[in-house]
C-alpha cells in the first residue's frame, strides 16, 4: 500500500470555524490531490499540487485553500466551515516520474461533519 | 470538458456468477487513460484495473476484465466468479494525457459510481 496518512480520520466542527485536514505521504511523490466524495457525485477534485509551493484549483475549490511547504505534506483548509462542506475528503498521490498511466493512490479519507 | 457516466446506480450478482458494470465517457481527445476503482465499506479506494486508449487489447487482472470500445466511448468492467468480497462501490475514472510541464496534471474525472451487492 502507498504510504499515505490522512488526519484526522473523523472530525465534527461547527459552522464558521476554521478546519485543516492533513495529508502526509512517505513515497516522495510529486503530485498530490484533494478530492471530496458526496453521495450522487462520485469524487470531485478540490485542489492539487504538482510540487512544493505549486498548487492549482480543481472543479470545486470555492471555500477551500491548500498549502504544500514540504514534499510530504499537503494541507487542506476550510477557512470558515459551512454545512455544505460536510463530506468525506480524500487525499491522493501520484508518482510524476513514472509512466503516464500511473494511477492515483488514495488515503483512507477524512469524514468531516459541519453542524 | 470530459465527463464520465455510470448509468447503473446499483447492481446485484449471485456469488460465483458474472456481472458487468457499465461506464461511458465523453471526450474529444484521442489519447487518454481509463481506470476502475473499488471502494468497499472500509472507504478505501482500491485500483482494480486500468486501460490506455491507444491499446486495442482489453486489460485483464485475474477475475476482472474490461470491454473497451473506443469508438463507442465505452469502458465496462466484467467481474467473473463473483465473490462476497467484491461487494463495494465501483467508480470509473478518466484521465487526459499527462503533461508534466503544465496543463493537465494527472487528475482523474470520476463517474458517480455503481454499488455492487453480492448475494450468497
XYZ file of C-alpha atoms in Angstrom, chain A residues 101, chain B residues 33-36 47-69 74-80:
35
model
C -0.750 5.696 -16.915
C -6.423 6.607 -19.762
C -9.275 4.839 -18.062
C -9.460 3.297 -14.610
C -11.806 1.320 -12.405
C -7.349 0.385 -8.061
C -8.930 -2.544 -9.889
C -7.779 -2.157 -13.480
C -6.519 0.419 -15.983
C -6.528 0.817 -19.752
C -4.606 3.016 -22.158
C -6.773 4.237 -25.024
C -4.075 3.584 -27.617
C -4.032 -0.097 -26.716
C -6.651 -2.138 -28.525
C -6.239 -5.159 -26.275
C -8.602 -5.200 -23.328
C -6.936 -5.147 -19.926
C -7.392 -8.068 -17.538
C -6.476 -8.551 -13.887
C -7.347 -12.009 -12.597
C -11.167 -12.146 -12.379
C -11.537 -8.563 -13.581
C -11.539 -7.586 -17.231
C -12.714 -4.673 -19.298
C -14.527 -4.303 -22.582
C -13.046 -1.152 -24.087
C -14.912 0.159 -27.103
C -17.485 2.696 -23.531
C -15.405 1.076 -20.796
C -17.306 -1.670 -18.989
C -15.953 -3.811 -16.167
C -16.628 -7.540 -16.052
C -16.242 -9.417 -12.796
C -16.137 -13.186 -13.190
